């Protein structure tokens, strides 16, 4: 992964184990746990009437480039110039996906990290046969119209040094 040699890791963790990588397959489609249901019920009391029980959780598989990153570090913080990427591990992806209600507000987007300023990095998996571009979307306004494509690969995203907020 040549792009990894071009970034600075401020926080690098242990790589995922083979068992954890196996768990990563289909992790979003797993049924909601009792804790997740309770958390979503609490959120729905605040956000209004959202029928999260009707969500069809997708059986997405993360792109190979992201799996390769997790094999290098299970989560962490990296940067290149002003471009920061606090990237999520498998459990964090599911947590942010549910807690920010991506199935409701931006179905097809899978959050993979934050920029440090409230903007998600996410994969757009709506048309996986065409690829999985990486988008930037504000955590306060999940919406396809307000999202921008940062690049088609992590290498392309980190070929730039500017804060992703400057592109929005």
Coordinates of C-alpha atoms in Angstrom, one line a residue:
X1 CA 0.0 0.0 0.0
X2 CA 2.2 2.8 -1.3
X3 CA -0.2 5.5 0.0
X4 CA 0.4 4.4 3.6
X5 CA 4.1 5.3 3.2
X6 CA 3.0 8.9 2.3
X7 CA 1.0 9.6 5.5
X8 CA 1.9 10.1 9.1
X9 CA 0.3 7.8 11.7
X10 CA -0.4 9.7 14.9
X11 CA -2.0 6.7 16.4
X12 CA -1.4 3.2 15.1
X13 CA -2.9 0.1 16.8
X14 CA -2.4 -3.6 16.4
X15 CA -3.6 -5.1 13.2
X16 CA -6.9 -7.1 13.1
X17 CA -6.5 -10.8 13.7
X18 CA -7.6 -13.4 11.2
X19 CA -10.7 -14.2 13.4
X20 CA -11.6 -10.5 13.5
X21 CA -11.2 -10.2 9.8
X22 CA -13.6 -13.2 9.4
X23 CA -16.1 -11.3 11.7
X24 CA -15.8 -8.3 9.4
X25 CA -17.6 -10.1 6.6
X26 CA -21.3 -9.2 6.8
X27 CA -20.9 -7.4 10.1
X28 CA -23.4 -4.7 9.2
X29 CA -26.2 -7.2 8.4
X30 CA -26.1 -8.9 11.7
X31 CA -29.3 -8.5 13.7
X32 CA -29.5 -5.6 16.2
X33 CA -28.3 -6.5 19.7
X34 CA -30.3 -5.6 22.7
X35 CA -27.9 -2.8 23.6
X36 CA -28.2 -1.4 20.0
X37 CA -32.0 -1.5 20.2
X38 CA -32.0 0.4 23.5
X39 CA -29.6 3.0 22.2
X40 CA -31.7 3.5 19.0
X41 CA -34.9 3.7 21.1
X42 CA -33.2 6.5 23.2
X43 CA -32.1 8.3 20.1
X44 CA -35.6 8.0 18.5
X45 CA -37.1 9.7 21.6
X46 CA -34.9 12.7 20.8
X47 CA -35.0 12.7 17.0
X48 CA -38.7 11.9 16.5
X49 CA -40.5 9.0 14.9
X50 CA -38.1 6.8 13.1
X51 CA -38.9 3.2 12.6
X52 CA -35.4 1.7 12.9
X53 CA -36.9 -1.8 13.2
X54 CA -37.9 -1.6 9.6
X55 CA -34.4 -1.0 8.4
X56 CA -32.9 -3.7 6.2
X57 CA -29.3 -3.8 7.3
X58 CA -27.1 -4.3 4.2
X59 CA -24.8 -7.2 3.7
X60 CA -22.0 -5.0 2.5
X61 CA -18.4 -6.1 2.5
X62 CA -15.8 -3.4 3.0
X63 CA -13.5 -2.7 0.0
X64 CA -10.3 -4.6 0.0
X65 CA -8.2 -1.4 0.4
X66 CA -10.0 -0.8 3.7
X67 CA -9.5 -4.4 4.9
X68 CA -5.8 -4.0 4.0
X69 CA -5.7 -0.8 6.2
X70 CA -7.2 -2.7 9.1
X71 CA -4.6 -5.5 8.6
X72 CA -2.1 -2.8 9.1
X73 CA -3.9 -1.1 12.1
X74 CA -7.3 -2.0 13.5
X75 CA -8.1 1.7 13.8
X76 CA -6.1 4.8 14.3
X77 CA -5.4 8.4 13.3
X78 CA -3.3 9.4 10.3
X79 CA -2.7 12.6 8.4
X80 CA -1.2 14.1 5.4
X81 CA -0.7 17.9 5.7
X82 CA -4.1 19.3 6.9
X83 CA -5.9 16.1 5.9
X84 CA -6.8 14.1 9.0
X85 CA -8.4 10.6 9.0
X86 CA -9.4 9.1 12.3
X87 CA -10.3 5.7 10.8
X88 CA -12.8 3.3 12.5
X89 CA -12.4 -0.3 13.3
X90 CA -15.1 -2.8 12.5
X91 CA -17.2 -2.3 15.7
X92 CA -16.9 1.5 15.5
X93 CA -18.1 1.4 11.9
X94 CA -21.3 -0.4 13.0
X95 CA -21.7 1.9 16.0
X96 CA -21.5 5.1 13.9
X97 CA -23.6 3.6 11.1
X98 CA -26.4 2.9 13.6
X99 CA -26.0 5.8 16.0
X100 CA -26.0 8.4 13.2
X101 CA -28.9 6.5 11.5
X102 CA -27.2 6.1 8.1
X103 CA -29.9 3.5 7.0
X104 CA -32.5 6.2 7.5
X105 CA -30.7 9.3 6.2
X106 CA -28.0 8.1 3.8
X107 CA -28.6 4.5 2.8
X108 CA -25.7 3.1 0.9
X109 CA -23.1 5.1 2.7
X110 CA -20.8 3.4 5.3
X111 CA -18.9 5.7 7.6
X112 CA -15.2 4.8 8.0
X113 CA -13.8 7.7 9.8
X114 CA -13.9 11.3 10.9
X115 CA -11.7 14.3 9.8
X116 CA -11.4 15.7 13.3
X117 CA -14.0 18.4 12.6
X118 CA -17.3 16.5 12.4
X119 CA -17.1 15.4 8.8
X120 CA -17.3 11.7 8.0
X121 CA -15.3 9.8 5.5
X122 CA -17.6 7.2 4.1
X123 CA -17.8 4.7 1.3
X124 CA -20.6 5.1 -1.2
X125 CA -21.7 1.5 -1.8
X126 CA -24.9 2.2 -3.7
X127 CA -23.5 0.9 -7.0
X128 CA -20.7 -1.4 -5.9
X129 CA -20.2 -2.7 -9.5
X130 CA -19.1 0.8 -10.4
X131 CA -16.6 1.0 -7.5
X132 CA -16.8 2.4 -4.0
X133 CA -15.9 6.0 -4.0
X134 CA -15.0 7.7 -0.8
X135 CA -17.2 10.6 0.1
X136 CA -17.2 13.4 2.7
X137 CA -20.5 14.0 4.5
X138 CA -21.2 16.3 7.5
X139 CA -22.2 14.4 10.6
X140 CA -24.9 17.0 11.2
X141 CA -26.5 16.7 7.7
X142 CA -26.4 13.2 6.3
X143 CA -27.6 13.6 2.8
X144 CA -26.5 12.6 -0.7
X145 CA -27.0 16.1 -2.1
X146 CA -24.6 17.5 0.5
X147 CA -21.9 14.8 0.1
X148 CA -18.9 15.2 -2.2
X149 CA -16.6 12.6 -3.7
X150 CA -13.1 12.8 -2.3
X151 CA -11.7 10.1 -4.5
X152 CA -12.2 6.6 -5.9
X153 CA -9.5 5.1 -3.6
X154 CA -7.8 5.8 -0.4
X155 CA -4.6 6.4 -2.4
X156 CA -6.4 9.1 -4.4
X157 CA -7.9 10.7 -1.2
X158 CA -4.5 10.9 0.4
X159 CA -2.8 12.2 -2.6
X160 CA -4.1 15.6 -1.4
X161 CA -3.0 17.5 1.7
X162 CA -5.9 19.9 2.3
X163 CA -8.6 19.5 4.9
X164 CA -11.6 17.8 3.4
X165 CA -13.8 20.6 4.7
X166 CA -12.2 22.9 2.1
X167 CA -13.7 20.7 -0.6
X168 CA -17.2 20.9 0.7

